[in-house]
Coordinates of N, CA and C in Angstrom, one line a residue:
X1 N 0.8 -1.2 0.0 CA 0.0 0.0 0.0 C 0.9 1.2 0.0
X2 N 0.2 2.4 -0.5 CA 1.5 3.4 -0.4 C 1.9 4.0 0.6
X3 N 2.2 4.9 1.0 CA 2.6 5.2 2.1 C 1.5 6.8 2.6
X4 N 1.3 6.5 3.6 CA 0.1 7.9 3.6 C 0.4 8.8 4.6
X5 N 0.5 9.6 4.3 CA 0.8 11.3 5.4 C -0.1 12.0 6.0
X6 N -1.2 11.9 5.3 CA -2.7 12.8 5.4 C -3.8 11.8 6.3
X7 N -3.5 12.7 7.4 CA -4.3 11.7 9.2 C -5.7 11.6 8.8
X8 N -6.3 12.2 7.6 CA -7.4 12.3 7.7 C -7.7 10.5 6.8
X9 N -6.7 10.7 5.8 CA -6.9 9.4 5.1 C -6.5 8.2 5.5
X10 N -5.3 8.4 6.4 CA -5.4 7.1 7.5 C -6.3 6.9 8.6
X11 N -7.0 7.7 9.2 CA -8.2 7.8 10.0 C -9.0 6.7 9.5
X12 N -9.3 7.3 8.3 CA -10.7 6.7 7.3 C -10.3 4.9 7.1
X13 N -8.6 5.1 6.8 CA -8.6 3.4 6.9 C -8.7 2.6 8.1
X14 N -8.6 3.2 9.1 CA -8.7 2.6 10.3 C -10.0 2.5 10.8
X15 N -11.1 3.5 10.4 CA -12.5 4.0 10.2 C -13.4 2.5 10.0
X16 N -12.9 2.5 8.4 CA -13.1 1.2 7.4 C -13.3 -0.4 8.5
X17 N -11.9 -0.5 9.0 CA -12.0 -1.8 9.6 C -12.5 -1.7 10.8
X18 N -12.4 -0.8 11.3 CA -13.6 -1.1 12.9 C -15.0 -1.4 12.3
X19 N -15.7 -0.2 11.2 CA -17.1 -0.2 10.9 C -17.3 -1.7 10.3
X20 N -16.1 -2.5 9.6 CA -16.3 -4.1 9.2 C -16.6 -4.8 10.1
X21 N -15.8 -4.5 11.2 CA -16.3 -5.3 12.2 C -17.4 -4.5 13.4
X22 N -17.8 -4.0 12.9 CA -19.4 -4.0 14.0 C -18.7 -2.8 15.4
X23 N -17.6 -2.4 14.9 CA -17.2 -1.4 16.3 C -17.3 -0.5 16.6
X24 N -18.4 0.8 17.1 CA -18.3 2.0 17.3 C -17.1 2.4 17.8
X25 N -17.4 3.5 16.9 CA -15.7 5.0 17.3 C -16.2 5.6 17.4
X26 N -15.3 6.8 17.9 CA -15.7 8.0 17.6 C -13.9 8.9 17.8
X27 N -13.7 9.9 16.3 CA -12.4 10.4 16.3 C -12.2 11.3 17.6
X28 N -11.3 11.6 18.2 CA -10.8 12.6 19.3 C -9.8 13.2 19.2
X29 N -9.3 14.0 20.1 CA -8.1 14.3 20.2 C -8.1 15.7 19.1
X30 N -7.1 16.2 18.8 CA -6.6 17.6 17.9 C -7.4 17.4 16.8
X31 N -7.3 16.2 16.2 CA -8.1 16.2 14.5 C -9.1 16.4 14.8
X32 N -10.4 16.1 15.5 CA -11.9 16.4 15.9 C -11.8 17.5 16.6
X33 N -10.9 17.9 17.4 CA -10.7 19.8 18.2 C -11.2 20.6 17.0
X34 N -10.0 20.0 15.7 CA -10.2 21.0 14.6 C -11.2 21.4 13.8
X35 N -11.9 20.2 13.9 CA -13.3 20.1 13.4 C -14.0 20.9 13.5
X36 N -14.4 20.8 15.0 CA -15.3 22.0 15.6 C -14.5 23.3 16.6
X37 N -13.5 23.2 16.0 CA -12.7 24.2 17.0 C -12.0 25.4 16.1
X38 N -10.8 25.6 17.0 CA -10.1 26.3 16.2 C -8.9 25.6 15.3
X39 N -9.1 25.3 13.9 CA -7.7 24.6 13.3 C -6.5 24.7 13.4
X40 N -5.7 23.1 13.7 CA -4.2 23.5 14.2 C -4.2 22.3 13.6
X41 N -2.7 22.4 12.6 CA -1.8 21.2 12.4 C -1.5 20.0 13.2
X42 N -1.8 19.3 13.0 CA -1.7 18.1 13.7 C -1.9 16.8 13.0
X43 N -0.8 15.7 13.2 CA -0.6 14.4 12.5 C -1.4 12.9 13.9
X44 N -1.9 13.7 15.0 CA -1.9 12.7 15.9 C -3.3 12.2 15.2
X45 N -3.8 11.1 15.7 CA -5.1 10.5 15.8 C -5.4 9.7 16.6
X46 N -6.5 10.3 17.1 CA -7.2 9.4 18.3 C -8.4 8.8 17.9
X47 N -8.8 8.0 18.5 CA -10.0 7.4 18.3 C -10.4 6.4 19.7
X48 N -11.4 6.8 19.7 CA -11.9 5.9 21.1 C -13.0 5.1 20.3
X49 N -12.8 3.9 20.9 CA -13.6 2.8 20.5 C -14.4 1.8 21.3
X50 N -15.4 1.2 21.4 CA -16.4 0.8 21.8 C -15.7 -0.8 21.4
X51 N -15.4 -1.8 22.1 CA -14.6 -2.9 22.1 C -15.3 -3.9 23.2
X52 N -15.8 -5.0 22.6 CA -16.3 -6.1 23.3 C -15.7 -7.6 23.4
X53 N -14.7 -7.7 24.4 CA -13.7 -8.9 24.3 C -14.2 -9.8 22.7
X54 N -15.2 -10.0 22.5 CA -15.4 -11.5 21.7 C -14.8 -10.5 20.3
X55 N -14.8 -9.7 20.3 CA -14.5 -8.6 18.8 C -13.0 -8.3 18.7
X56 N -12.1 -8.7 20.3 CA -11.0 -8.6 20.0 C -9.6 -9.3 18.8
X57 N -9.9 -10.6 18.9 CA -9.1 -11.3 18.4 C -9.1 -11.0 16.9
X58 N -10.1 -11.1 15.9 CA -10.7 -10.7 15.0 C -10.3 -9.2 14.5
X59 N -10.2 -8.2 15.2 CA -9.7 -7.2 15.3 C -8.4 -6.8 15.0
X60 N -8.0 -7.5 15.9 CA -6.4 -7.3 15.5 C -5.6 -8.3 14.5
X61 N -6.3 -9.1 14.0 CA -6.0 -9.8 13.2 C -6.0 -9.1 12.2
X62 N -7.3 -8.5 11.7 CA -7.1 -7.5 10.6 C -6.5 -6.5 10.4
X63 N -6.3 -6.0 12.0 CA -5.4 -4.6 11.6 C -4.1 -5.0 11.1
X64 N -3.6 -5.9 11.7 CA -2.3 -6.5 11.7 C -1.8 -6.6 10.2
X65 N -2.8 -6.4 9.5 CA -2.8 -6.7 7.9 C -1.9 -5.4 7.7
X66 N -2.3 -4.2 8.0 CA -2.0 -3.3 7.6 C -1.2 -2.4 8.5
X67 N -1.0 -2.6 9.5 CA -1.0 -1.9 10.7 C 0.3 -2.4 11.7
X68 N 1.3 -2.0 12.2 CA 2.0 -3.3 13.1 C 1.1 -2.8 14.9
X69 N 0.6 -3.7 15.2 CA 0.0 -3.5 16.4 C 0.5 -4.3 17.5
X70 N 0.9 -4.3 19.1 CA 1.2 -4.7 19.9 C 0.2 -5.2 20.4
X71 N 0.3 -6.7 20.2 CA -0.8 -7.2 20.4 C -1.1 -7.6 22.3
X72 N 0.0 -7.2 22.9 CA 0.1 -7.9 24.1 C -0.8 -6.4 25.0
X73 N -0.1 -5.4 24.1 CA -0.8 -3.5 24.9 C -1.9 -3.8 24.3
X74 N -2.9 -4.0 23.1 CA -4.0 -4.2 22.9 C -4.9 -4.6 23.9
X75 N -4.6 -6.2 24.6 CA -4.8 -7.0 25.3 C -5.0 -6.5 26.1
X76 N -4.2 -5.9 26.9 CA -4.1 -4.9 28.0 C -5.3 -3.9 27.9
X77 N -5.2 -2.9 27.0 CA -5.8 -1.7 26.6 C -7.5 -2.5 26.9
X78 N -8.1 -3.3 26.5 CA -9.2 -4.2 26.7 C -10.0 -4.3 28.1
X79 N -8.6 -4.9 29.2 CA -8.9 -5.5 30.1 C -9.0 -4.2 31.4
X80 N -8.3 -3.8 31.2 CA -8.0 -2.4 32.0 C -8.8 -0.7 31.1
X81 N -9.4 -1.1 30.2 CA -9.8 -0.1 29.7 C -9.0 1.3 29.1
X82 N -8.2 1.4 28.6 CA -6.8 2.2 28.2 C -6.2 2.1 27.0
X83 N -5.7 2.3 26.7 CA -5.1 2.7 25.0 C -3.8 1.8 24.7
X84 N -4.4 1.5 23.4 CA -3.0 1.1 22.6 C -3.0 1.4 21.4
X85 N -1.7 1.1 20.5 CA -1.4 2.6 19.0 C -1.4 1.2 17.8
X86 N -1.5 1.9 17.0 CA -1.4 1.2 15.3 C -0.4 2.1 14.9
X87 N 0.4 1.4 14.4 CA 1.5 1.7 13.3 C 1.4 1.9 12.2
X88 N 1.3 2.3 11.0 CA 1.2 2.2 9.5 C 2.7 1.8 9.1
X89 N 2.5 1.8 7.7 CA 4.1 1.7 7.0 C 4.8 2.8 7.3
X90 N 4.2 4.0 7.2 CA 5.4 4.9 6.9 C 5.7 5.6 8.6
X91 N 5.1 4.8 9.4 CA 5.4 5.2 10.9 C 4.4 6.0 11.6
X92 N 3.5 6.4 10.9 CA 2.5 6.9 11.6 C 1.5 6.7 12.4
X93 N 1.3 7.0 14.0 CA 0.7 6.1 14.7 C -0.7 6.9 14.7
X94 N -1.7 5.9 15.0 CA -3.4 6.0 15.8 C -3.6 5.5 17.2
X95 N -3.8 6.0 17.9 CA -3.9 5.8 19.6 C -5.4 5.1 19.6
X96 N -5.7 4.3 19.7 CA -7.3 3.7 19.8 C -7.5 3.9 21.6
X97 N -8.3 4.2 21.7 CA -8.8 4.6 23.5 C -10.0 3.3 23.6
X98 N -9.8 2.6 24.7 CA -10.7 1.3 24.8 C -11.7 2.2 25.8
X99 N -13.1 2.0 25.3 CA -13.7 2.7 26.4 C -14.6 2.2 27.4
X100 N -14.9 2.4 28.5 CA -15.6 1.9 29.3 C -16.9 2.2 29.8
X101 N -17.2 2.1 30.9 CA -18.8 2.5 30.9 C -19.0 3.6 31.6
X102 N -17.9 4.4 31.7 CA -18.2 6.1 32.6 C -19.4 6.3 31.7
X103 N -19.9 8.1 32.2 CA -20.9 8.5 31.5 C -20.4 9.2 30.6
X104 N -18.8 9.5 31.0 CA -18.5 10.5 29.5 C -18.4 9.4 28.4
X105 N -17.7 8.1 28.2 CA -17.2 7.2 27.8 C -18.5 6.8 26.9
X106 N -20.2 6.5 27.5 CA -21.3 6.4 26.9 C -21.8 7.4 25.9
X107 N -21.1 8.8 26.8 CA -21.2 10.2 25.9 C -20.8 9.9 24.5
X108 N -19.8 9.8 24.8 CA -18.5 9.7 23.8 C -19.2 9.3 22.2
X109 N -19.7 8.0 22.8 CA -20.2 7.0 21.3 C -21.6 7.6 21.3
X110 N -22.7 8.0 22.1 CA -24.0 8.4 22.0 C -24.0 9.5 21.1
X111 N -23.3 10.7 21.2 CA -23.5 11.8 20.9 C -22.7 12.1 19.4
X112 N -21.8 11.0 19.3 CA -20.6 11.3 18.3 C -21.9 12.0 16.7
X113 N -20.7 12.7 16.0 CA -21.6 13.1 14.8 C -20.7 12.2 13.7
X114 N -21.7 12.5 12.9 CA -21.0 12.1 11.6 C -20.7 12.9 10.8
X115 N -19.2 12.9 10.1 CA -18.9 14.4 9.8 C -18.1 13.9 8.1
X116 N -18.5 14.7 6.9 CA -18.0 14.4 5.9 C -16.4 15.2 5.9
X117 N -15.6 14.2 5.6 CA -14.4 14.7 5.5 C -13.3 14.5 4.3
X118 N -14.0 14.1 3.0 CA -13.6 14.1 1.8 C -15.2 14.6 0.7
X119 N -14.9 15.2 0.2 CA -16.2 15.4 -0.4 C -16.5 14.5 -2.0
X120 N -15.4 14.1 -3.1 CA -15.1 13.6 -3.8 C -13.8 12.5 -3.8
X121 N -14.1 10.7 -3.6 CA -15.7 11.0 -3.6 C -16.4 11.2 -1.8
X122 N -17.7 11.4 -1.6 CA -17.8 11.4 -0.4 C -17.4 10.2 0.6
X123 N -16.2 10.9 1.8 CA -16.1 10.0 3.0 C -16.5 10.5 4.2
X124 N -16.7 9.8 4.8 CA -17.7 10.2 6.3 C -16.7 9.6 7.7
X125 N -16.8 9.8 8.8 CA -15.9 9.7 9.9 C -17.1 10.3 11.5
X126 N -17.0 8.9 11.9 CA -17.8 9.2 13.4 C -16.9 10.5 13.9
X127 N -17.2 11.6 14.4 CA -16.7 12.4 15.5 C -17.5 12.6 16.9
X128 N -16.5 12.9 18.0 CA -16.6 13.2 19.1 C -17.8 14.4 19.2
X129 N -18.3 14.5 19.8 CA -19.7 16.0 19.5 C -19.1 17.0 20.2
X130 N -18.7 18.5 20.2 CA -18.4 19.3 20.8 C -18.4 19.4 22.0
X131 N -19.5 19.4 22.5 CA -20.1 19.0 23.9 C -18.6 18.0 24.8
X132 N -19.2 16.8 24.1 CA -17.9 16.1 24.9 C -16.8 15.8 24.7
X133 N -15.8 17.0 23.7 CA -14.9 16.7 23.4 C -14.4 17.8 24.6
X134 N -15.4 19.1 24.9 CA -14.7 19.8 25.6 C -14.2 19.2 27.0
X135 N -15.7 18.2 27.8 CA -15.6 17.1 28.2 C -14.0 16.8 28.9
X136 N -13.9 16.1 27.6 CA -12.7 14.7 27.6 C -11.6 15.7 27.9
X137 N -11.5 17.1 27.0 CA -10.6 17.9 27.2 C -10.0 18.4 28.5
X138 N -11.4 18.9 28.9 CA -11.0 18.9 30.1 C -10.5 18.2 31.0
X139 N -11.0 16.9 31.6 CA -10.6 15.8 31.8 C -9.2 15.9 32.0
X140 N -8.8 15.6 30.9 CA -7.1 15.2 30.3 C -6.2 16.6 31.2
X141 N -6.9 17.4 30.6 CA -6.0 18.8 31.1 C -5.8 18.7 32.8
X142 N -7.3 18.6 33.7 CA -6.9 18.3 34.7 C -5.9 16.9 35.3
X143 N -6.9 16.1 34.9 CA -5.2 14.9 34.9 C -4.3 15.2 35.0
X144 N -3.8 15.9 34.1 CA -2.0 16.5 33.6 C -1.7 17.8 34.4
X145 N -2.4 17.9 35.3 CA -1.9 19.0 36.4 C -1.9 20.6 35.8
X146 N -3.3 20.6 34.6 CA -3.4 21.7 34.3 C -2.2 22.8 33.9
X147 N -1.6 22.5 32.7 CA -1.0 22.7 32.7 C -0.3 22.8 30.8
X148 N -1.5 22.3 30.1 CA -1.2 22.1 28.8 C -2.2 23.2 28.1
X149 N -0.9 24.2 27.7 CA -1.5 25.3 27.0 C -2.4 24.6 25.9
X150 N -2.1 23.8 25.2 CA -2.6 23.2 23.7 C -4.2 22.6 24.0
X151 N -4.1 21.5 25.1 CA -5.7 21.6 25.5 C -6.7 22.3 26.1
X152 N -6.0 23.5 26.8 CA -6.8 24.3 27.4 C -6.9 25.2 25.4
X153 N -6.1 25.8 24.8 CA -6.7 26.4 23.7 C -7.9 25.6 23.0
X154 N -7.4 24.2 22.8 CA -8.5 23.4 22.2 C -9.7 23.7 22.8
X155 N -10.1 23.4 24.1 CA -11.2 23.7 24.7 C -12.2 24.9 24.5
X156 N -11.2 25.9 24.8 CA -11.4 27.9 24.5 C -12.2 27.4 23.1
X157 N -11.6 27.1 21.9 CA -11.6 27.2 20.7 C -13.0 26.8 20.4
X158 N -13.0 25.9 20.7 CA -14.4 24.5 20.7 C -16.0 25.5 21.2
X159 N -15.5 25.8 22.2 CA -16.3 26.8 23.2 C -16.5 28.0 22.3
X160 N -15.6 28.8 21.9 CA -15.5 30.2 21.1 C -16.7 29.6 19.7
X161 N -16.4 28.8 19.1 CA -17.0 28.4 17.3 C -18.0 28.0 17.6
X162 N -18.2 27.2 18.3 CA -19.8 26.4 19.1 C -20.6 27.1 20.0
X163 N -20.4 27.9 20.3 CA -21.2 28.8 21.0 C -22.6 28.5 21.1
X164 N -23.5 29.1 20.9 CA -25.3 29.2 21.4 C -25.2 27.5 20.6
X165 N -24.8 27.1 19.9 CA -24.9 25.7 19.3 C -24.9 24.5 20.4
X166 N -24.2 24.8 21.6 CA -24.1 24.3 22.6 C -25.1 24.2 23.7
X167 N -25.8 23.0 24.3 CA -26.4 22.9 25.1 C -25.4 23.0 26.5
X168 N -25.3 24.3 26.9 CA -25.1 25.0 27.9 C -25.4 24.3 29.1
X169 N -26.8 23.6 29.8 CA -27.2 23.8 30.9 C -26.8 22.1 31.0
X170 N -26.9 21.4 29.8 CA -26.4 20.2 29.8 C -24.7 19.9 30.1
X171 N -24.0 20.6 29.4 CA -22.4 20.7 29.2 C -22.5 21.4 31.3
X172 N -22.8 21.8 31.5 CA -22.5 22.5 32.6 C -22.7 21.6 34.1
X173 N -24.1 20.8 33.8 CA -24.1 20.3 34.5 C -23.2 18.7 34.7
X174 N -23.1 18.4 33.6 CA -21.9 17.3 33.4 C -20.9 17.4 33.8
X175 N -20.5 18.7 33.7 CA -19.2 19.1 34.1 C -19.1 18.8 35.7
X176 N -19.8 19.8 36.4 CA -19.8 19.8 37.2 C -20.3 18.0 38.1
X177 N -20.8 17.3 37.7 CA -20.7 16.0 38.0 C -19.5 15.3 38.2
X178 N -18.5 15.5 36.7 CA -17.2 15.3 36.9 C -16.3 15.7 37.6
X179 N -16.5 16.8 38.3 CA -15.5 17.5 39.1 C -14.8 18.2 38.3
X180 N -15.5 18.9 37.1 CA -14.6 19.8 36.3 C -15.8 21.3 36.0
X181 N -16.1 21.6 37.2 CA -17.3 22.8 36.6 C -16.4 24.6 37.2
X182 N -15.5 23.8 37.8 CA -14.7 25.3 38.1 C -13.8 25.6 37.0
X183 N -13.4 23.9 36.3 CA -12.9 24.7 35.0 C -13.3 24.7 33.4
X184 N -14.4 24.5 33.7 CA -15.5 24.7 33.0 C -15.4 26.6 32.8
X185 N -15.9 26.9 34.0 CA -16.3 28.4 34.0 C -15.4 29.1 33.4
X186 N -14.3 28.5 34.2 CA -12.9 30.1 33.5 C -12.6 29.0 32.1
X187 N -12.9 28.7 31.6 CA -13.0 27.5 29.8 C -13.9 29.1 29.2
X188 N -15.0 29.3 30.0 CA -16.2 29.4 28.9 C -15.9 31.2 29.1
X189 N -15.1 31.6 30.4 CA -15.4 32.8 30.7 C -13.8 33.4 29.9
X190 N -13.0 32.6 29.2 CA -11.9 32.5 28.3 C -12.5 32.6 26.7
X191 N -13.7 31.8 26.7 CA -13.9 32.2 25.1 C -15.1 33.3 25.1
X192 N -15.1 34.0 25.8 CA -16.4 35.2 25.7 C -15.2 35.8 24.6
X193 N -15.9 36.6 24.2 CA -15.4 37.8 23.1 C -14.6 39.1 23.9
X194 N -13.6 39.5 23.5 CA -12.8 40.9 23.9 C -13.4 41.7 23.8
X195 N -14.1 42.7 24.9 CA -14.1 43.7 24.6 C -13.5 44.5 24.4

C-alpha cells in the first residue's frame, strides 16, 4: 500500500475496519478539536472505540494486515480499559482509546456526529460532538496538572466556534458532575469575546 501522510486518510482506513467489524468510534483528540474548534496542524489521531472482548481477536488480526500493532498492549488496553497505537508503514501512529462504561465514555459513542471529510468521492468519519470533546478535554488537562497550554486552547476554541450551538445547561451540569465545573467556568469565561 502506499505510504500515507494525510491523518485524515489514514483515520478513514482505520475507520473502514472497525465499521467491518461492527465497532463504534468515535475520532478525538486535535483532529476532531479542529473540526469544531479552532484549526491546528496536527498528524496525531485518536479514536476511542467501543470494544467487546469477543470482537477482539478478529480485530487485531485485521489490523495487523495493515498496521503493526502490539498485540500484548492491545490486550491490556481491553482488560484495563486504556489505549493502545497502530503503526502504519510509513510510521504513523493511531492511539485507539478502549472505552468503558463512565458516563463520558457512553457520551463519547452516543453523541458522536457524523462528519463528511472528503467530499469527492464522499467520506464520512464518526466524531466526538463538541459537547464532549470539551468534556474529555477537560478531563485530560486536569489529569496533567493543568498545565497544557494546547488543551486548554482546544477547549477555549471549541467553546469560542460552538457557542449558542451548545447545550449549555447540559455541558454544565456534566461538568460539574465530573468534578470539572470550576474549570469549566474560567473554559467558557476564556472564550467570551474581547471587549
Amino acid at each position: 500500500m502506499a505510504t500515507v501522510t494525510d491523518p485524515i486518510t489514514l483515520a478513514l482506513r482505520v475507520a473502514a475496519i472497525l465499521e467491518r467489524h461492527g465497532i463504534s468510534y468515535a475520532l478525538g483528540g486535535s483532529l476532531a478539536s479542529s473540526m469544531f474548534g479552532e484549526p491546528r496542524g496536527t498528524i496525531d489521531i485518536d479514536m476511542a472505540i467501543r470494544l467487546e472482548h469477543q470482537q477482539f481477536n478478529d480485530l487485531v488480526d485485521t489490523l495487523g494486515i495493515e498496521f503493526y500493532v502490539p498485540a500484548e498492549a492491545a490486550q491490556q488496553a481491553i482488560e484495563q480499559g486504556t489505549s493502545f497505537n497502530l503503526i502504519d508503514e510509513a510510521g504513523l501512529k493511531v492511539d485507539l482509546f478502549v472505552l468503558g462504561d463512565s458516563p463520558l465514555d457512553r457520551r463519547q459513542i452516543e453523541h458522536r456526529r457524523r462528519v463528511m471529510v472528503q467530499e469527492d468521492p464522499p467520506q464520512h468519519l464518526w466524531v466526538t460532538a463538541p459537547a464532549e470533546q470539551v468534556l474529555r478535554k477537560l478531563e485530560w488537562y486536569q489529569a496533567g496538572g493543568q498545565v497544557s497550554e494546547r488543551q486548554w486552547r482546544d477547549v477555549v476554541g471549541i467553546l469560542r466556534t460552538q457557542g449558542s450551538t451548545l447545550d449549555r445547561a447540559d455541558l454544565t451540569q456534566t461538568a460539574a458532575s465530573m468534578g470539572l465545573g470550576a474549570l469549566l467556568d474560567a473554559a467558557l469565561k476564556d472564550a467570551e469575546p474581547s471587549t
